[in-house]
Coordinates of C-alpha atoms in Angstrom, one line a residue:
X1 CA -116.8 -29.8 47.0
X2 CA -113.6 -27.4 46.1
X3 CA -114.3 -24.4 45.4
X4 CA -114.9 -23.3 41.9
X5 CA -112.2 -20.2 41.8
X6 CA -109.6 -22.7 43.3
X7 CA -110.8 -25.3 41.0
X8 CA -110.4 -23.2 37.9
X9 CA -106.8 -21.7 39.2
X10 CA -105.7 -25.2 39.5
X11 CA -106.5 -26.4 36.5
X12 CA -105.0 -23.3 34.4
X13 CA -101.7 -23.9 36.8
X14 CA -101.7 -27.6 35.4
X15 CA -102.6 -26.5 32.2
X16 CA -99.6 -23.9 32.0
X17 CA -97.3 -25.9 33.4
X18 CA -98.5 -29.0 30.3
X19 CA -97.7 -26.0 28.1
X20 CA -94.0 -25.4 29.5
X21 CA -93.5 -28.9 29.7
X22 CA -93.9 -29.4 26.1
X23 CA -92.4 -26.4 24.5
X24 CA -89.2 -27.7 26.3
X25 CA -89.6 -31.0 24.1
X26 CA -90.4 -28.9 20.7
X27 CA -88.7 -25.5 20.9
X28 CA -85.0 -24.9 19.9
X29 CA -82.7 -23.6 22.3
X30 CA -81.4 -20.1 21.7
X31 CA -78.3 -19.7 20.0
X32 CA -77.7 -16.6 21.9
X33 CA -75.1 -18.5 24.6
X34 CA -73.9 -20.8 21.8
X35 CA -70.5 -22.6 21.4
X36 CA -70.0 -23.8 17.7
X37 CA -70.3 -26.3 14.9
X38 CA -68.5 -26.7 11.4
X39 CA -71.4 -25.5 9.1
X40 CA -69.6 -26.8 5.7
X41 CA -69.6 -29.4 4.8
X42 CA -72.2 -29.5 7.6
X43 CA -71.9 -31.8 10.4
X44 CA -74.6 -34.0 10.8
X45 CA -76.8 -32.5 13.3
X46 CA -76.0 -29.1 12.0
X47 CA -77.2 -31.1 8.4
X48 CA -80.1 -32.1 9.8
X49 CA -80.8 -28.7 11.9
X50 CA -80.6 -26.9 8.8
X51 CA -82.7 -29.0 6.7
X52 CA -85.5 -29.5 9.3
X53 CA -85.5 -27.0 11.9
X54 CA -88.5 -24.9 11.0
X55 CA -90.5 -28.3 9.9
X56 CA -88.9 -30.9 12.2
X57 CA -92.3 -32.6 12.0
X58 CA -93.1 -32.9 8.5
X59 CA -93.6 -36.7 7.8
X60 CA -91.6 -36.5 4.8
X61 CA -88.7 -36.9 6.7
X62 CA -88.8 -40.3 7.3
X63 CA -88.8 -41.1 3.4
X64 CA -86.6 -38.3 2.1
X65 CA -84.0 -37.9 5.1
X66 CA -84.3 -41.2 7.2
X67 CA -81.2 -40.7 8.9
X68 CA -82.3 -37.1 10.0
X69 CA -85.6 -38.6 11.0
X70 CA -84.0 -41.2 13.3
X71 CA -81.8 -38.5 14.8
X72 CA -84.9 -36.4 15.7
X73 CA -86.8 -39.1 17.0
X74 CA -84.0 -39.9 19.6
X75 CA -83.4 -36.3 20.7
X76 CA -85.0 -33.1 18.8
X77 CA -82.6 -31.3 21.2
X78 CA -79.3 -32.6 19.6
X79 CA -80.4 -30.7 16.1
X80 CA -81.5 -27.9 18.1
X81 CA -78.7 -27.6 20.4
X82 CA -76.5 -27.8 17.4
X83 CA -73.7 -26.1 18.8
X84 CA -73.2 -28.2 22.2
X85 CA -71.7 -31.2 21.0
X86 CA -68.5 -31.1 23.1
X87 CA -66.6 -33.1 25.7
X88 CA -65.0 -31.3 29.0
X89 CA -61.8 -32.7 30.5
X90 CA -60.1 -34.6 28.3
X91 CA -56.9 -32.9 28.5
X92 CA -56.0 -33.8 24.9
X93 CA -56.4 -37.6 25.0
X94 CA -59.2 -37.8 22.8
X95 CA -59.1 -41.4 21.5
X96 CA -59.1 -42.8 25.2
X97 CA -61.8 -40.3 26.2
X98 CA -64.1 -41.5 23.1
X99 CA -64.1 -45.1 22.3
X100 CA -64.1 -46.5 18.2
X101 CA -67.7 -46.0 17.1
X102 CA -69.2 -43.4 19.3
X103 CA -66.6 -40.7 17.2
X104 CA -69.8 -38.3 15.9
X105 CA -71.4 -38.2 19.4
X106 CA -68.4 -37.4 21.2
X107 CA -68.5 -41.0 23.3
X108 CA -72.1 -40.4 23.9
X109 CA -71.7 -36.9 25.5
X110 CA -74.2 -34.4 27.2
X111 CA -75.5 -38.5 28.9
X112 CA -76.2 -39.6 25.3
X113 CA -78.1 -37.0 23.7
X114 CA -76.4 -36.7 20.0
X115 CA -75.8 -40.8 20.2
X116 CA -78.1 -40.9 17.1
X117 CA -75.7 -38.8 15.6
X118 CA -72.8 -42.2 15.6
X119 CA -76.2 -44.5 13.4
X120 CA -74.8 -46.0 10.3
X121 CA -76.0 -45.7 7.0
X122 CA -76.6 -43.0 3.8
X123 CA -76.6 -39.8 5.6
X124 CA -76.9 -37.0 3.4
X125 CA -73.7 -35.9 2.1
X126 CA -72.2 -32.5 0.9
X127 CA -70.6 -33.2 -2.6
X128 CA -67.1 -31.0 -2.6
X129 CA -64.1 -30.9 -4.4
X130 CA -61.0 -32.4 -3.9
X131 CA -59.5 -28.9 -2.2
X132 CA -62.3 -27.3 0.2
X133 CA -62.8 -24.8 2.2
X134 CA -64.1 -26.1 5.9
X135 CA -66.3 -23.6 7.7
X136 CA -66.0 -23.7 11.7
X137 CA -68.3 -21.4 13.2
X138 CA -67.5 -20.0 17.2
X139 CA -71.0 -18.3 18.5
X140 CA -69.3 -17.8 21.3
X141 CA -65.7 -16.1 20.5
X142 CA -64.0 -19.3 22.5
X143 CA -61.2 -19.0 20.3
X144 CA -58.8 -22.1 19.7
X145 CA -55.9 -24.0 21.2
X146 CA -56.1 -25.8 18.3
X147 CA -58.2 -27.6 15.0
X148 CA -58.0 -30.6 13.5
X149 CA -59.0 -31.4 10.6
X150 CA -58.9 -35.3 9.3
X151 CA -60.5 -37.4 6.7
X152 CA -61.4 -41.0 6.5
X153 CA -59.3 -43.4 4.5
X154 CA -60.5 -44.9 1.1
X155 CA -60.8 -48.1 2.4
X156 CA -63.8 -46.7 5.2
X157 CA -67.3 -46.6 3.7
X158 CA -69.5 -44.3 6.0
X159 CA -72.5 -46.2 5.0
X160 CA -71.5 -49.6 5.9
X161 CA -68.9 -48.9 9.2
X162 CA -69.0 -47.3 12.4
X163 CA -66.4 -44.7 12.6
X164 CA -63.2 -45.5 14.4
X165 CA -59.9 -43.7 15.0
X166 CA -57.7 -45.7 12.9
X167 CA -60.0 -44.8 9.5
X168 CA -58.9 -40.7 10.1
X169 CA -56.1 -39.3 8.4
X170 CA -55.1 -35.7 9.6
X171 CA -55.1 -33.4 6.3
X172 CA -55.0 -29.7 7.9
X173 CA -54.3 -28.4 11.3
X174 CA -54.7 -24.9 12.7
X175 CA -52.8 -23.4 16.0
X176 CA -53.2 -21.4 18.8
X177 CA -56.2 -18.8 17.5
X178 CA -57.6 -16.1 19.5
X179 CA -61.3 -15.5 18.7
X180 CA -59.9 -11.6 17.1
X181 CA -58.0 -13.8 14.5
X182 CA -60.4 -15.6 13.2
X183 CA -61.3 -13.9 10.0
X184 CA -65.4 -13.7 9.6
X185 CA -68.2 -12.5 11.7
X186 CA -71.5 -14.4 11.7
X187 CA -74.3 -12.8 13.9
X188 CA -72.3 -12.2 17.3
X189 CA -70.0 -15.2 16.4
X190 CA -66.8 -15.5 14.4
X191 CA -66.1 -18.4 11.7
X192 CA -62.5 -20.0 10.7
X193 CA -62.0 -20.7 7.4
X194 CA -59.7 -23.9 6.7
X195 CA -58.4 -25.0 3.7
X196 CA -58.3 -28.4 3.1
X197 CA -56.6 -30.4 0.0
X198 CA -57.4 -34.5 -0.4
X199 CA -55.9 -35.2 -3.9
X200 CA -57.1 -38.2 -5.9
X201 CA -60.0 -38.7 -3.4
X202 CA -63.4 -39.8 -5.1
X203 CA -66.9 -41.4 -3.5
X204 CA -68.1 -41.1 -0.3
X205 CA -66.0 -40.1 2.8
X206 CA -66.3 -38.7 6.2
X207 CA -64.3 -35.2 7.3
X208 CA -63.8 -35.2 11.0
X209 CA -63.0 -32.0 13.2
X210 CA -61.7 -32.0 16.3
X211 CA -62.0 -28.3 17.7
X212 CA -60.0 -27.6 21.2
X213 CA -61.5 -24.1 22.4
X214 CA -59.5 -21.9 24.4
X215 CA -61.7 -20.8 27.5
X216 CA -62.1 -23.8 29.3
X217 CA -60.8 -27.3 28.6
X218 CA -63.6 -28.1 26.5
X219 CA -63.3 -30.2 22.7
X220 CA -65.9 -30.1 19.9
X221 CA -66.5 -33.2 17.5
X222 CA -68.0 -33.2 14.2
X223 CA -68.8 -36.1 11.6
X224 CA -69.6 -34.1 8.1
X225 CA -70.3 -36.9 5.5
X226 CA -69.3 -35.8 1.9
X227 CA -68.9 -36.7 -1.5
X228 CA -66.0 -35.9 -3.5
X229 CA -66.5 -35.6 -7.0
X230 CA -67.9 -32.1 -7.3
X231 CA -66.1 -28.8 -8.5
X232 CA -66.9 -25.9 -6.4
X233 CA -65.7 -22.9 -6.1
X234 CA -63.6 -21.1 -2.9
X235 CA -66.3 -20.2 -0.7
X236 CA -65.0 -16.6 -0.1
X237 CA -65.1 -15.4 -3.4
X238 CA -68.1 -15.0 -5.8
X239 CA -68.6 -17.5 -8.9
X240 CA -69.8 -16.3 -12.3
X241 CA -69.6 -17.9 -15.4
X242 CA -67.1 -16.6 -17.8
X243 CA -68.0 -15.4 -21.2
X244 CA -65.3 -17.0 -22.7
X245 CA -63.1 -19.3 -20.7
X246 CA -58.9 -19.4 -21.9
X247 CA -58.2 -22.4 -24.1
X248 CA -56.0 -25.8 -22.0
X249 CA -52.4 -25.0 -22.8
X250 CA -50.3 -28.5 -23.3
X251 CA -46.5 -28.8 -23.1
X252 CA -44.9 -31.5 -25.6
X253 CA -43.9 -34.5 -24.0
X254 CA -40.4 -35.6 -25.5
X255 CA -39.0 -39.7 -24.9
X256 CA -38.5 -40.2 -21.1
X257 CA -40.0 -36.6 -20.1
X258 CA -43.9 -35.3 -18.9
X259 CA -46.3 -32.8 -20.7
X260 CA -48.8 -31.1 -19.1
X261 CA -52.0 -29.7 -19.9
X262 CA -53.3 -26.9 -17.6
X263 CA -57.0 -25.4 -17.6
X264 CA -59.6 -22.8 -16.1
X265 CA -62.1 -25.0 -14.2
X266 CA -63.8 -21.7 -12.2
X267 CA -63.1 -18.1 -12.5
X268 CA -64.4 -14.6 -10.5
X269 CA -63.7 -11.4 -10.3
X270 CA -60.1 -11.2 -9.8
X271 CA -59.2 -14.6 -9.5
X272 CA -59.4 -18.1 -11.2
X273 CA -59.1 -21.8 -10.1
X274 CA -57.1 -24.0 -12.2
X275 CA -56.0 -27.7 -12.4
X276 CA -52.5 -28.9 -14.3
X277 CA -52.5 -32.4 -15.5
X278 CA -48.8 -34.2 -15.7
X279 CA -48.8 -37.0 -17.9
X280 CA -45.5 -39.0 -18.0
X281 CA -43.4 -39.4 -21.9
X282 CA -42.3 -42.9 -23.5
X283 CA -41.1 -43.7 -20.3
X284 CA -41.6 -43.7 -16.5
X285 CA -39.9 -40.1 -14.4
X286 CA -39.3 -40.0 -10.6
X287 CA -40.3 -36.5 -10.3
X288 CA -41.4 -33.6 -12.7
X289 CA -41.7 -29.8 -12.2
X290 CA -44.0 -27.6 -14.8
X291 CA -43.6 -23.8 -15.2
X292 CA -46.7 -21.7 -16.8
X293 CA -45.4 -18.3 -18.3
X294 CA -48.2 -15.7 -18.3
X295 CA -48.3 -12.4 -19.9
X296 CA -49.3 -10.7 -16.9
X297 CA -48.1 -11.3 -13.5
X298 CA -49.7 -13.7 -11.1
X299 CA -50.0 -14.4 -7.6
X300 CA -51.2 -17.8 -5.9
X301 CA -53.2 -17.6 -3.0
X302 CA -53.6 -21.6 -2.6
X303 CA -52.3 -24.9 -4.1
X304 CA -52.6 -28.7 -3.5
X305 CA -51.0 -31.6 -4.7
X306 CA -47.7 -29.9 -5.9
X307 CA -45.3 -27.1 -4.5
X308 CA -46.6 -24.0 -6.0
X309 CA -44.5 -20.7 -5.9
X310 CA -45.7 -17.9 -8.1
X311 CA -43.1 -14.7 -8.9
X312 CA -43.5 -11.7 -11.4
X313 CA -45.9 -13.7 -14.7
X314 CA -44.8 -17.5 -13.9
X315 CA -45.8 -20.1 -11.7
X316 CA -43.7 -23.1 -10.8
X317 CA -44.5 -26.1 -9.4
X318 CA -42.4 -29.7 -8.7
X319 CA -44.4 -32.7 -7.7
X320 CA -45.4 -33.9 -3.9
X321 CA -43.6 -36.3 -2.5
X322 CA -46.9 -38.8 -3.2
X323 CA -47.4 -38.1 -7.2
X324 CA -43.5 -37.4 -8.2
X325 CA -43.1 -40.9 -10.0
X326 CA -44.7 -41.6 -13.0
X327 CA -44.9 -45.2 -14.7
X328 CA -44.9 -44.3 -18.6
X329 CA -47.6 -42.5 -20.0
X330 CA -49.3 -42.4 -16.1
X331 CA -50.8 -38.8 -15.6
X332 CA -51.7 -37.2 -12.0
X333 CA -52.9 -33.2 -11.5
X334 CA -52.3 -30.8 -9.1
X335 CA -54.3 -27.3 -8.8
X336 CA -54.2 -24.1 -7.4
X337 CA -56.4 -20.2 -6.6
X338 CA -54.5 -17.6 -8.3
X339 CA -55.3 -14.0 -8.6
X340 CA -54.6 -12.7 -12.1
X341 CA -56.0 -13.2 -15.5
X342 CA -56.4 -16.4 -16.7
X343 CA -55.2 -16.3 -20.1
X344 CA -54.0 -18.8 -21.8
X345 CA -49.5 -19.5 -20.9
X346 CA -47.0 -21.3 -22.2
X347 CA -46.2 -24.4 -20.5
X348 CA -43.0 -26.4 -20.1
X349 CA -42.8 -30.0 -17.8
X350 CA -39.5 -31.4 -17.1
X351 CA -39.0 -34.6 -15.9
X352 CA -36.2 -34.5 -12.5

């Protein structure tokens, strides 16, 4: 018979070494050593880390986030290893390094471990406006060669189709970054902030970031799934609700010119967001440019679907080269972040 004081030692040895076993299947890796991950619109493991993390067995999931459930079934390590979803070595050739389908697990990277994260179907989506603000956040300063930022064609529906190369268009692209550019500090990390405009985009879509950090030869891939449709605000500034928000101004719209019709859709503390509509006369233009004379000066800090300059109390704009012609009585918009005071200005649209 053993003896009882080596019996009871191995038994506690088998016992603690159960217990190490399976707090490596159900406890999160630190973030302490951590690479990165766009956090809005979140990706989807990021999503589903967010939404879960501190209940990642709740059976509720399955009903009320079944993509998220699926995902932690596969791997609980992709949502908790958040920011490791990367690829090493592909020396910039990312669509042969990744094949059509496997785009939101990096070609099945880290042997396989986010491949949930390439499942079709109704993720949950972040509802944003057509001009956002993507968040990329760099726990570990890596800094950037370069980021790319696309979005999926109207044509793709993310809850029907795999994801493939041709469905991305590139919207916004940043350059060579050190980690002391980039502008925020989150815990010991640093965040970029992109801006990112998608006129005329509605329903569901996918935004897809390639991130190239700078230390090593090492890209990051992230699916976000959103839904545009929603006004929100710039995520850097505070929202509020004004007391009393400036009247639309409309220009009149003579035989063969435009009108347009411009309006406060957010304001804070220094700043407003605005959209112009450009509506088309009696007959169709090939190209327009509106002027809004305020009574105090302006200055914009960002614009989308029009060239916006802003000097002394006016801001001009001419058309894009996408929305310049107008079949008769057509409209189309374009917006922009101005700081200033919103008040109401005079508006003029001339047809070019």
């Amino acid at each position: 018979m053993p003896n009882p004081v080596r019996r009871r030692f191995l038994i506690c040895a088998l016992a603690a070494a159960l217990a190490a076993a399976l707090a490596v299947l159900v406890a999160p890796s630190s973030p302490a050593s951590a690479h990165g991950n766009v956090l809005s619109p979140g990706s989807r493991n990021y999503g589903c880390f967010e939404r879960w993390g501190d209940r990642f067995q709740a059976p509720e999931m399955a009903t009320q986030d079944p993509l998220c459930h699926q995902a932690w079934q596969a791997d609980p390590q992709a949502m908790w290893n958040w920011n490791g979803l990367f690829r090493e070595g592909v020396a910039g050739n990312h669509q042969a390094a990744i094949p059509d389908g496997q785009l939101c697990s990096a070609g099945k990277t880290q042997n396989g471990r986010y491949a949930a994260m390439d499942t079709v179907g109704d993720w949950k989506s972040t509802t944003i406006a057509n001009s956002f603000t993507l968040q990329l956040f760099d726990g570990a300063r890596h800094g950037a060669d370069y980021i790319r930022v696309y979005v999926t064609r109207p044509s793709y529906n993310p809850v029907t189709q795999p994801l493939k190369w041709s469905d991305l268009e590139l919207v916004s692209q940043v350059g060579n970054t050190p980690a002391a550019q980039w502008t925020r500090q989150l815990s010991n990390g640093v965040q970029m902030d992109i801006p990112v405009s998608v006129p005329g985009r509605s329903g569901r879509a996918m935004v897809y970031t390639i991130w190239q950090a700078s230390h090593l030869d090492q890209s990051y891939y992230f699916c976000s799934d959103v839904n545009f449709g929603g006004v929100t605000p710039p995520t850097s500034s505070p929202t509020s609700t004004p007391s009393s928000t400036p009247p639309s101004s409309t220009s009149p719209a003579p035989a063969g010119a435009c009108r347009a019709a411009v309006s406060v859709s957010s304001q804070w503390s220094g700043a407003y967001q605005a959209t112009v509509t450009v509506t088309a006369g009696s007959a169709a233009v090939r190209g327009w440019a509106v002027t809004l004379t305020y009574g105090t000066g302006q200055t914009v800090q960002q614009s989308w679907g029009a060239t916006v300059a802003a000097g002394g109390n006016r801001i001009e704009a001419s058309n894009a080269a996408y929305n310049g012609a107008l079949s008769a009585g057509a409209s189309t918009s374009f917006g922009f972040i101005a700081s200033g005071t919103p008040s109401t200005p005079s508006v003029t649209c001339a047809a070019v």
